[in-house]
Amino acid sequence: MKSSFAALLVSLLATAAAGAQGRATQTPLSTARADAPIELTGYWVSVVTQDWRWRMVTPAKGDYASIPITLEAKKVGDNWDPVRDEAAGEQCKSYGAPALMAVPTRLRITWQDASTLKVETDAGTQTRLFYFGDKRPPRGAPTWQGESTARWERPPAARGAASKAGSLKVVTSHLRPGYLRKNGVPYGADAVLTEYWDVSADPNGDQWITLTSTVQDDRYLREPWVTALNFKKERDGAKWDPTPCSAR
Amino acid sequence: MNPYRVGALVLAGMLVSVPAFAQFDLTGKWASRSSQDAQERGPGPDPVDYLGLPLNDEGRARALSYNYSMLSLPDGQCGYHTPFYIVLGPFGLHIWNEFDPVSAKLVAWKIGAWVDRDVTTIWMDGRPHPSPNAPRTYGGFTTGRWEGNTLVTTTTHMKATQIRRNGAPVSDQATMTMYVFRHGDLLTIRAVMDDPVYFSEPLVRSRVWALDPDGNLNLGNGVASPCEPIAELPVADSADIVPHYLPGQNPFVKELTERHNIPVEAVLGGAETMYPEYRKKLKDYVPPAICKRYCGCGGLGVPCIEDGTGVPK
């Protein structure tokens, strides 16, 4: 009795100590992949139940509904010309990171390596790379998908790095200017995209990513553009259908 | 002191001091971020706009029978929306909690009412849902539990009402599940409405709010007095007429097609229309030349178009 009580106490103290250590630092051998509190890998599909008329088809020129644009953004949008974009080889202007996840698409999410999460879209055949920790590729010219730093976020009360509660935070910048919407609503080179990726399961077993996004752009947005998008997990890549960018 | 007692005290202290795992505080005022669905939340959807709704044939037929004059009937004037309207409506959220005064355990979260939605009480004390045969209310009955760092709620016993403010229906057999995520000052809710009567698969919507502790939130509560139904349609009131459209007679079916060039098949909704591959059926779509209505320039102080000519200013 005495010994079992003492063993329980020691065990609890050890667990608490390990938990505290887990909060303070990660063991040198841990990797982003090993530490993942949620499972994001696999195939996911956009389920478009919101803003259908602005996502499934290209809205009319001058339709800025739901986006808190500035007057300067309006001037750019009012002069949208997809023919000009095609001639300039810029068909992917509406597939940059701040707009890409709202495009009806399938996602293929894999680990490129232990600290780099790769998110591919079949719509526009784009690839986003989320870098955990200090590892970064050499900085080049701004790109449609920019540079993304990522980290796992765990609730304060979660104990230890092995906890399976949490979400992914991704901050993306160094973006090539593009469109927030296919009809030419612009974002600029200084735009910053902040995303929170959450995973949840429905009563019927369906797995979902809920993606909360904030685009900040002082030049073209009066206030941050905040959205939440949903992706349902698919069994496999049978419906994966890469298509090129389209300006129309 | 008896070493046993010391150990017991340490053990008790540890058990008491362990924080509630992966929970967060919801209390406060959360301002609406209307960066999605502006027309649907604001002026309202077009009369026949079922885009992105997983309506089955029965749901579509019921939706097409809807006539806005139904709202003028005495039993329609005071109708509320169900808690699903939290992710559909335009307003902010005021959330508070209630504790048991003796045990100090959380009993419920409460999401304050709007002008057209009842208070949503999320019972957290483990009480069961009522019998399947219990009466329905607009507010329904909601319980909640924590799954990791997500608050998951289940709502049953809701009255039959609209899933979109144009008569697209949801039945009293529907259930709703909400997933509540918090990231700093942002609150995101994903809501899933499952209706075996009018949907062919669940309807999923999400919405985001931002914490605004000093905000004077617009909850819509000040725009109407307590509802008192009156006879607005004397003919209907006296002759037991329910405004409606018979099958094939809804005059608004082609309106969205005429305004936005979207095929009627898509306008009428259905689960197929929610997925990316449906765009292959839209290959002949051509966008209208210019936006002429609800174009999103309200915050700019300038019109989106001038003189109705379709030329942007």
Coordinates of C-alpha atoms in Angstrom, one line a residue:
Chain A
M1 CA 0.0 0.0 0.0
K2 CA 2.7 2.4 1.1
S3 CA 4.9 1.5 -1.8
S4 CA 2.2 1.8 -4.4
F5 CA 1.2 5.2 -3.0
A6 CA 4.8 6.4 -3.2
A7 CA 5.1 5.0 -6.7
L8 CA 2.0 6.9 -7.8
L9 CA 3.4 10.1 -6.3
V10 CA 6.8 9.7 -7.9
S11 CA 5.1 8.9 -11.2
L12 CA 3.0 12.0 -11.0
L13 CA 5.9 14.2 -10.1
A14 CA 7.9 12.8 -13.0
T15 CA 5.1 13.3 -15.4
A16 CA 4.7 16.9 -14.2
A17 CA 8.4 17.6 -14.6
A18 CA 8.4 16.1 -18.0
G19 CA 5.4 18.2 -19.0
A20 CA 7.1 21.4 -17.7
Q21 CA 10.2 20.5 -19.6
G22 CA 8.2 19.9 -22.7
R23 CA 6.7 23.3 -22.5
A24 CA 10.0 25.0 -22.0
T25 CA 12.1 23.4 -24.7
Q26 CA 11.8 20.7 -27.3
T27 CA 14.3 17.9 -27.2
P28 CA 17.0 18.3 -29.8
L29 CA 15.8 15.2 -31.6
S30 CA 12.3 16.5 -32.0
T31 CA 11.1 17.7 -35.5
A32 CA 8.1 19.6 -36.6
R33 CA 6.9 16.4 -38.2
A34 CA 7.3 14.4 -35.1
D35 CA 5.8 17.1 -32.9
A36 CA 2.7 17.6 -35.0
P37 CA -0.3 17.8 -32.7
I38 CA -2.7 17.5 -35.7
E39 CA -2.6 15.4 -38.8
L40 CA -2.7 17.5 -41.9
T41 CA -1.2 15.2 -44.5
G42 CA -3.4 13.7 -47.2
Y43 CA -5.9 14.9 -49.8
W44 CA -8.5 17.5 -49.0
V45 CA -11.2 19.2 -51.1
S46 CA -12.7 22.7 -50.9
V47 CA -16.3 22.6 -50.1
V48 CA -17.8 25.8 -51.5
T49 CA -20.9 26.7 -49.5
Q50 CA -19.9 30.4 -49.0
D51 CA -19.3 33.1 -51.5
W52 CA -20.1 30.7 -54.3
R53 CA -20.7 33.4 -56.9
W54 CA -17.3 34.9 -56.1
R55 CA -15.3 31.7 -56.0
M56 CA -16.8 29.1 -58.3
V57 CA -17.1 31.6 -61.2
T58 CA -15.3 34.8 -62.0
P59 CA -17.4 37.7 -60.7
A60 CA -18.1 40.8 -62.8
K61 CA -15.6 43.6 -63.1
G62 CA -16.0 46.0 -60.2
D63 CA -17.6 43.4 -57.8
Y64 CA -15.7 44.0 -54.5
A65 CA -18.4 42.6 -52.2
S66 CA -16.9 41.3 -48.9
I67 CA -13.5 42.7 -49.4
P68 CA -12.6 46.0 -47.5
I69 CA -10.8 47.6 -50.3
T70 CA -9.3 51.1 -50.4
L71 CA -9.9 53.6 -53.1
E72 CA -6.5 52.8 -54.6
A73 CA -7.5 49.1 -54.8
K74 CA -10.8 50.1 -56.5
K75 CA -8.8 52.0 -59.2
V76 CA -6.7 49.0 -59.8
G77 CA -9.8 46.7 -59.9
D78 CA -11.7 49.0 -62.2
N79 CA -8.9 48.6 -64.7
W80 CA -8.8 44.8 -64.5
D81 CA -8.1 43.3 -67.9
P82 CA -7.6 39.5 -68.1
V83 CA -6.4 39.8 -71.7
R84 CA -3.6 42.0 -70.7
D85 CA -2.7 39.6 -67.9
E86 CA -2.6 36.7 -70.3
A87 CA -0.4 38.7 -72.7
A88 CA 2.0 39.4 -69.9
G89 CA 2.1 35.8 -68.8
E90 CA 0.5 36.6 -65.5
Q91 CA -2.4 34.1 -65.5
C92 CA -1.5 33.1 -62.0
K93 CA -2.1 36.5 -60.4
S94 CA -5.2 35.2 -58.6
Y95 CA -3.4 32.1 -57.4
G96 CA -1.0 33.8 -55.0
A97 CA -1.1 32.7 -51.3
P98 CA -3.5 35.3 -50.1
A99 CA -6.1 34.1 -52.7
L100 CA -5.2 30.5 -53.4
M101 CA -7.0 28.7 -50.6
A102 CA -10.3 30.3 -51.6
V103 CA -9.9 28.9 -55.1
P104 CA -12.0 25.8 -55.5
T105 CA -9.3 23.1 -55.4
R106 CA -8.0 20.0 -53.9
L107 CA -5.1 20.0 -51.5
R108 CA -2.3 17.5 -51.4
I109 CA -0.4 17.9 -48.1
T110 CA 2.8 16.1 -47.5
W111 CA 6.1 16.5 -45.5
Q112 CA 8.8 17.5 -47.9
D113 CA 11.2 16.8 -45.1
A114 CA 11.0 16.7 -41.3
S115 CA 10.7 20.5 -41.0
T116 CA 8.9 21.5 -44.2
L117 CA 5.3 21.0 -44.9
K118 CA 4.2 21.0 -48.5
V119 CA 0.8 22.1 -49.6
E120 CA -0.1 21.6 -53.3
T121 CA -3.2 22.7 -55.1
D122 CA -4.5 21.0 -58.2
A123 CA -6.2 24.3 -59.2
G124 CA -3.4 26.4 -60.8
T125 CA -0.9 23.7 -59.9
Q126 CA 0.6 25.7 -57.1
T127 CA 2.9 24.7 -54.3
R128 CA 3.2 26.3 -50.9
L129 CA 6.1 25.4 -48.5
F130 CA 5.7 25.9 -44.8
Y131 CA 9.1 26.1 -43.0
F132 CA 9.3 25.3 -39.3
G133 CA 12.3 26.4 -37.2
D134 CA 15.2 28.3 -38.6
K135 CA 15.6 26.5 -41.9
R136 CA 14.9 28.7 -44.9
P137 CA 15.9 28.7 -48.5
P138 CA 17.9 31.6 -49.8
R139 CA 15.7 34.6 -50.3
G140 CA 15.1 35.3 -54.0
A141 CA 12.6 37.5 -55.9
P142 CA 9.1 37.6 -54.5
T143 CA 6.9 34.8 -55.6
W144 CA 3.2 34.0 -55.8
Q145 CA 3.4 31.8 -52.8
G146 CA 5.9 34.0 -50.9
E147 CA 7.8 32.8 -47.8
S148 CA 6.0 31.0 -45.1
T149 CA 7.1 30.4 -41.6
A150 CA 5.2 27.9 -39.6
R151 CA 4.9 26.8 -36.0
W152 CA 2.6 24.5 -34.0
E153 CA 0.4 26.3 -31.5
R154 CA -0.7 24.4 -28.4
P155 CA -3.2 25.6 -25.9
P156 CA -1.5 26.9 -22.7
A157 CA -2.8 24.1 -20.6
A158 CA -1.6 21.3 -22.9
R159 CA 1.1 19.4 -21.2
G160 CA 4.2 18.4 -23.1
A161 CA 5.1 18.4 -26.8
A162 CA 3.4 15.1 -27.3
S163 CA 0.0 16.7 -26.8
K164 CA -2.5 16.0 -29.6
A165 CA -4.3 19.3 -29.2
G166 CA -3.2 22.3 -31.2
S167 CA -3.2 24.0 -34.5
L168 CA -0.8 25.3 -37.2
K169 CA 0.1 28.9 -37.5
V170 CA 1.6 30.1 -40.8
V171 CA 2.8 33.6 -41.6
T172 CA 3.5 34.4 -45.3
S173 CA 5.2 37.4 -46.8
H174 CA 7.6 38.4 -49.5
L175 CA 4.8 38.0 -52.0
R176 CA 4.7 38.9 -55.7
P177 CA 1.7 41.3 -56.0
G178 CA -1.4 39.6 -57.3
Y179 CA -5.2 39.5 -57.0
L180 CA -7.3 38.6 -53.9
R181 CA -10.1 37.7 -56.3
K182 CA -10.0 36.7 -59.9
N183 CA -11.7 39.9 -61.1
G184 CA -8.6 41.9 -60.3
V185 CA -9.0 43.0 -56.6
P186 CA -5.3 43.6 -55.8
Y187 CA -2.9 42.9 -53.0
G188 CA 0.5 44.5 -52.9
A189 CA 4.1 43.4 -52.3
D190 CA 3.9 44.2 -48.6
A191 CA 0.8 42.1 -47.9
V192 CA 1.1 39.6 -45.1
L193 CA -1.0 36.5 -44.8
T194 CA -1.5 34.9 -41.4
E195 CA -3.3 31.6 -41.2
Y196 CA -4.5 29.2 -38.5
W197 CA -5.1 25.6 -39.6
D198 CA -7.4 23.6 -37.4
V199 CA -8.6 20.0 -37.8
S200 CA -11.9 18.6 -36.5
A201 CA -14.0 15.5 -37.1
D202 CA -17.8 15.5 -37.7
P203 CA -20.2 13.1 -36.1
N204 CA -20.3 11.1 -39.4
G205 CA -16.5 10.7 -39.3
D206 CA -15.6 13.3 -41.9
Q207 CA -12.4 15.1 -41.2
W208 CA -12.2 18.8 -41.9
I209 CA -9.6 21.6 -42.0
T210 CA -10.9 24.9 -41.0
L211 CA -8.6 27.6 -42.2
T212 CA -8.8 31.0 -40.6
S213 CA -7.0 33.6 -42.7
T214 CA -6.1 37.2 -42.3
V215 CA -4.7 39.3 -45.1
Q216 CA -3.1 42.6 -44.1
D217 CA -2.2 45.2 -46.7
D218 CA -2.2 48.8 -45.8
R219 CA -2.2 49.9 -49.4
Y220 CA -5.1 48.0 -50.7
L221 CA -7.2 47.0 -47.6
R222 CA -8.9 49.4 -45.1
E223 CA -8.8 46.7 -42.5
P224 CA -7.6 43.1 -42.5
W225 CA -9.5 40.7 -44.7
V226 CA -10.6 37.9 -42.5
T227 CA -12.1 34.7 -43.8
A228 CA -12.6 31.1 -42.8
L229 CA -12.5 28.3 -45.3
N230 CA -13.3 24.6 -45.1
F231 CA -11.7 21.5 -46.6
K232 CA -13.0 18.0 -46.3
K233 CA -10.5 15.1 -46.2
E234 CA -10.7 12.6 -49.1
R235 CA -9.7 8.9 -49.0
D236 CA -7.2 9.2 -51.7
G237 CA -6.0 11.3 -54.7
A238 CA -8.5 9.8 -57.2
K239 CA -10.0 13.2 -57.9
W240 CA -6.7 15.1 -58.0
D241 CA -6.8 17.0 -61.3
P242 CA -4.0 19.5 -61.9
T243 CA -5.1 22.4 -64.1
P244 CA -3.1 25.4 -65.1
C245 CA -3.8 28.9 -63.9
S246 CA -6.5 30.8 -65.7
A247 CA -6.8 34.6 -65.9
R248 CA -10.6 34.4 -66.7
Chain B
M1 CA 3.4 15.6 10.2
N2 CA 2.6 12.1 9.1
P3 CA 4.5 11.5 5.8
Y4 CA 1.3 9.9 4.5
R5 CA -0.5 13.1 5.1
V6 CA 2.2 15.1 3.4
G7 CA 2.1 12.9 0.4
A8 CA -1.7 13.0 0.3
L9 CA -1.6 16.8 0.4
V10 CA 1.0 17.0 -2.4
L11 CA -1.0 14.6 -4.5
A12 CA -4.2 16.6 -3.8
G13 CA -2.5 19.8 -4.6
M14 CA -1.3 18.5 -7.9
L15 CA -4.6 17.2 -8.9
V16 CA -6.3 20.4 -8.0
S17 CA -3.8 22.6 -9.7
V18 CA -3.7 20.8 -13.0
P19 CA -5.3 23.3 -15.4
A20 CA -8.4 22.3 -17.3
F21 CA -6.8 20.7 -20.4
A22 CA -6.9 22.6 -23.6
Q23 CA -9.8 25.0 -22.8
F24 CA -10.0 28.7 -23.5
D25 CA -12.2 31.5 -22.4
L26 CA -15.1 32.5 -24.6
T27 CA -16.4 35.3 -22.6
G28 CA -16.6 38.8 -24.0
K29 CA -17.7 40.8 -26.9
W30 CA -16.8 39.5 -30.4
A31 CA -17.2 41.9 -33.3
S32 CA -18.4 40.6 -36.6
R33 CA -15.9 40.4 -39.4
S34 CA -18.1 40.4 -42.5
S35 CA -15.4 39.5 -45.0
Q36 CA -17.5 36.7 -46.5
D37 CA -21.1 36.4 -47.7
A38 CA -21.6 40.2 -47.6
Q39 CA -24.8 40.1 -49.7
E40 CA -26.3 37.2 -47.8
R41 CA -25.6 38.8 -44.4
G42 CA -26.5 42.3 -45.4
P43 CA -29.2 43.1 -47.9
G44 CA -30.0 39.5 -48.2
P45 CA -29.8 36.8 -50.9
D46 CA -31.7 36.9 -54.2
P47 CA -35.2 35.2 -54.0
V48 CA -34.0 32.1 -55.8
D49 CA -30.3 31.7 -54.9
Y50 CA -29.5 28.3 -53.5
L51 CA -25.9 28.4 -54.7
G52 CA -23.8 26.1 -52.5
L53 CA -26.7 24.6 -50.6
P54 CA -26.9 20.8 -50.5
L55 CA -30.6 20.7 -51.1
N56 CA -32.2 17.5 -52.2
D57 CA -35.3 17.4 -54.5
E58 CA -37.7 17.8 -51.6
G59 CA -35.7 20.7 -50.2
R60 CA -35.6 22.4 -53.6
A61 CA -39.3 22.0 -54.1
R62 CA -40.0 23.4 -50.7
A63 CA -37.7 26.4 -51.3
L64 CA -39.3 27.2 -54.7
S65 CA -42.7 27.2 -53.1
Y66 CA -41.6 30.0 -50.7
N67 CA -43.3 33.4 -51.0
Y68 CA -42.0 36.3 -49.0
S69 CA -45.6 37.2 -48.0
M70 CA -45.4 34.2 -45.7
L71 CA -43.6 36.5 -43.3
S72 CA -46.7 38.6 -43.1
L73 CA -48.9 35.8 -41.7
P74 CA -49.5 36.1 -38.0
D75 CA -47.7 32.9 -37.3
G76 CA -44.7 34.0 -39.4
Q77 CA -44.2 37.5 -38.1
C78 CA -42.4 36.4 -35.0
G79 CA -40.4 33.6 -36.3
Y80 CA -36.8 33.4 -35.3
H81 CA -33.7 31.8 -36.9
T82 CA -32.1 28.8 -35.3
P83 CA -28.6 28.8 -33.8
F84 CA -27.2 28.1 -37.3
Y85 CA -27.9 31.8 -37.9
I86 CA -24.8 32.5 -35.7
V87 CA -22.7 31.7 -38.8
L88 CA -25.2 33.1 -41.3
G89 CA -26.2 36.4 -39.7
P90 CA -24.5 39.8 -39.7
F91 CA -24.0 40.5 -36.0
G92 CA -21.4 40.3 -33.3
L93 CA -21.4 37.9 -30.4
H94 CA -21.8 38.6 -26.7
I95 CA -20.8 35.5 -24.8
W96 CA -20.8 34.9 -21.0
N97 CA -20.8 31.9 -18.8
E98 CA -22.7 30.7 -15.8
F99 CA -21.3 28.8 -12.9
D100 CA -22.8 26.6 -10.2
P101 CA -22.7 28.9 -7.1
V102 CA -21.7 26.1 -4.8
S103 CA -19.3 23.9 -6.8
A104 CA -18.0 26.7 -9.0
K105 CA -18.2 24.3 -11.9
L106 CA -19.1 25.7 -15.3
V107 CA -22.7 25.1 -16.1
A108 CA -23.2 26.8 -19.4
W109 CA -21.9 29.2 -22.0
K110 CA -24.5 31.7 -23.3
I111 CA -24.4 33.4 -26.7
G112 CA -26.6 36.4 -26.5
A113 CA -29.6 36.9 -28.7
W114 CA -30.0 39.1 -31.7
V115 CA -33.2 40.7 -33.0
D116 CA -34.0 37.5 -34.9
R117 CA -32.3 34.8 -32.9
D118 CA -32.8 33.5 -29.4
V119 CA -30.1 33.2 -26.7
T120 CA -28.1 30.1 -27.4
T121 CA -27.4 28.2 -24.2
I122 CA -24.6 25.7 -24.4
W123 CA -25.0 23.3 -21.5
M124 CA -21.6 22.1 -20.2
D125 CA -22.8 20.1 -17.2
G126 CA -23.4 16.8 -18.9
R127 CA -27.2 16.9 -19.0
P128 CA -28.9 14.8 -21.6
H129 CA -30.8 16.1 -24.6
P130 CA -34.6 15.9 -24.3
S131 CA -36.6 13.0 -25.7
P132 CA -36.8 12.9 -29.5
N133 CA -40.5 13.6 -29.2
A134 CA -40.0 16.8 -27.1
P135 CA -41.3 20.0 -28.5
R136 CA -39.1 22.1 -30.8
T137 CA -38.1 25.7 -30.2
Y138 CA -36.3 28.2 -32.4
G139 CA -33.3 28.1 -30.0
G140 CA -33.2 24.3 -29.8
F141 CA -31.2 22.5 -27.1
T142 CA -27.5 22.6 -27.1
T143 CA -24.8 20.8 -25.1
G144 CA -21.1 21.2 -25.3
R145 CA -17.8 19.4 -24.6
W146 CA -14.1 20.1 -25.1
E147 CA -12.2 18.1 -27.6
G148 CA -8.6 19.1 -27.3
N149 CA -8.6 22.9 -27.7
T150 CA -11.9 22.9 -29.6
L151 CA -15.3 23.5 -28.0
V152 CA -17.7 21.1 -29.8
T153 CA -21.5 21.7 -29.4
T154 CA -24.5 19.7 -30.4
T155 CA -27.9 21.3 -31.0
T156 CA -31.2 19.4 -31.4
H157 CA -34.9 20.2 -31.1
M158 CA -34.9 23.2 -33.4
K159 CA -38.0 24.3 -35.2
A160 CA -38.3 24.0 -38.9
T161 CA -37.2 27.3 -40.4
Q162 CA -35.0 28.8 -43.2
I163 CA -31.3 28.0 -43.8
R164 CA -31.1 31.0 -46.1
R165 CA -33.2 34.2 -45.9
N166 CA -35.0 33.3 -49.1
G167 CA -37.0 30.3 -47.9
A168 CA -34.4 27.6 -48.5
P169 CA -35.7 25.2 -45.8
V170 CA -34.3 23.2 -42.9
S171 CA -36.5 20.8 -41.1
D172 CA -37.2 20.1 -37.4
Q173 CA -35.3 16.9 -37.7
A174 CA -32.0 18.8 -38.3
T175 CA -29.1 18.7 -35.9
M176 CA -26.3 21.2 -35.7
T177 CA -22.7 20.7 -34.6
M178 CA -20.4 23.7 -33.9
Y179 CA -16.6 23.7 -33.6
V180 CA -15.3 26.7 -31.8
F181 CA -11.6 27.7 -32.3
R182 CA -9.8 30.5 -30.7
H183 CA -6.6 32.0 -31.9
G184 CA -5.6 35.0 -29.9
D185 CA -8.2 37.6 -30.5
L186 CA -9.9 35.7 -33.3
L187 CA -12.8 33.4 -32.8
T188 CA -13.7 31.0 -35.6
I189 CA -16.8 28.8 -35.6
R190 CA -17.4 26.0 -38.1
A191 CA -21.0 24.9 -38.0
V192 CA -22.4 21.8 -39.6
M193 CA -26.2 21.5 -40.2
D194 CA -27.3 18.0 -40.9
D195 CA -30.9 17.6 -42.2
P196 CA -32.1 14.2 -43.3
V197 CA -35.3 15.7 -44.7
Y198 CA -34.1 18.5 -47.0
F199 CA -30.3 18.0 -47.5
S200 CA -28.5 15.3 -49.3
E201 CA -25.3 15.9 -47.2
P202 CA -24.5 18.2 -44.3
L203 CA -24.2 22.0 -44.9
V204 CA -20.9 23.4 -43.5
R205 CA -20.3 27.1 -42.9
S206 CA -17.6 29.1 -41.1
R207 CA -17.3 32.6 -39.8
V208 CA -14.8 34.7 -37.8
W209 CA -15.2 37.3 -35.1
A210 CA -12.6 39.5 -33.4
L211 CA -12.4 40.2 -29.7
D212 CA -13.6 43.7 -29.1
P213 CA -13.9 44.2 -25.3
D214 CA -14.6 47.9 -25.5
G215 CA -17.0 47.6 -28.5
N216 CA -20.6 48.6 -28.5
L217 CA -21.6 45.7 -30.5
N218 CA -24.4 45.8 -33.0
L219 CA -26.6 42.8 -32.0
G220 CA -29.6 44.1 -33.7
N221 CA -31.5 44.1 -30.5
G222 CA -32.4 47.8 -30.6
V223 CA -34.1 47.8 -34.0
A224 CA -37.3 46.2 -33.1
S225 CA -39.8 46.1 -30.2
P226 CA -41.0 42.8 -28.8
C227 CA -42.8 41.0 -31.6
E228 CA -46.6 41.3 -31.6
P229 CA -48.2 39.6 -34.6
I230 CA -51.0 41.5 -36.3
A231 CA -53.2 40.9 -39.3
E232 CA -51.1 42.4 -42.2
L233 CA -52.9 40.5 -45.0
P234 CA -56.6 40.8 -44.4
V235 CA -57.4 38.4 -47.2
A236 CA -55.0 35.8 -46.1
D237 CA -56.1 36.3 -42.5
S238 CA -59.7 35.8 -43.3
A239 CA -59.5 33.1 -45.9
D240 CA -56.9 30.9 -44.5
I241 CA -54.6 31.5 -47.5
V242 CA -50.9 30.7 -47.2
P243 CA -48.9 32.7 -49.7
H244 CA -46.9 30.3 -51.9
Y245 CA -45.9 29.4 -55.4
L246 CA -47.1 26.3 -57.0
P247 CA -44.6 24.0 -58.7
G248 CA -43.1 25.6 -61.8
Q249 CA -44.6 29.0 -61.0
N250 CA -41.9 30.8 -59.0
P251 CA -41.3 33.9 -61.0
F252 CA -37.7 34.4 -59.7
V253 CA -36.1 31.2 -60.9
K254 CA -34.2 32.8 -63.8
E255 CA -33.3 36.1 -62.0
L256 CA -29.8 35.1 -61.0
T257 CA -29.1 33.7 -64.4
E258 CA -30.2 36.9 -66.0
R259 CA -28.1 39.1 -63.6
H260 CA -25.0 37.0 -63.4
N261 CA -25.0 34.5 -66.2
I262 CA -25.0 31.5 -63.8
P263 CA -26.9 28.4 -65.1
V264 CA -30.2 27.7 -63.5
E265 CA -29.0 24.2 -62.6
A266 CA -26.4 25.8 -60.3
V267 CA -28.7 28.4 -59.0
L268 CA -31.0 25.7 -57.7
G269 CA -28.2 24.2 -55.6
G270 CA -27.5 20.6 -54.7
A271 CA -24.4 18.9 -53.2
E272 CA -22.8 18.5 -56.6
T273 CA -22.4 22.2 -57.0
M274 CA -20.3 22.5 -53.8
Y275 CA -17.2 20.8 -55.2
P276 CA -14.4 22.0 -57.5
E277 CA -15.2 19.6 -60.3
Y278 CA -18.6 21.2 -60.8
R279 CA -16.7 24.1 -62.5
K280 CA -16.3 21.8 -65.5
K281 CA -20.1 22.2 -66.0
L282 CA -19.7 25.9 -66.0
K283 CA -17.2 26.1 -68.9
D284 CA -19.5 28.2 -71.0
Y285 CA -19.9 30.8 -68.2
V286 CA -19.0 34.4 -69.1
P287 CA -18.9 37.0 -66.4
P288 CA -21.2 40.0 -66.7
A289 CA -19.4 43.0 -68.1
I290 CA -19.7 45.0 -64.9
C291 CA -21.1 44.8 -61.4
K292 CA -24.3 46.7 -61.1
R293 CA -25.6 45.9 -57.6
Y294 CA -24.2 45.1 -54.1
C295 CA -20.7 45.7 -55.4
G296 CA -19.0 46.3 -52.1
C297 CA -18.1 49.9 -52.3
G298 CA -20.2 51.0 -49.4
G299 CA -17.2 51.6 -47.1
L300 CA -15.4 53.8 -49.6
G301 CA -17.9 56.6 -49.8
V302 CA -18.1 56.5 -53.5
P303 CA -20.4 54.6 -55.8
C304 CA -19.1 51.5 -57.5
I305 CA -20.8 52.5 -60.8
E306 CA -22.1 55.8 -62.1
D307 CA -25.4 56.6 -63.8
G308 CA -26.4 53.0 -64.1
T309 CA -24.4 52.8 -67.2
G310 CA -22.1 50.1 -65.9
V311 CA -19.0 52.3 -66.2
P312 CA -16.9 52.2 -63.0
K313 CA -16.2 55.6 -61.5

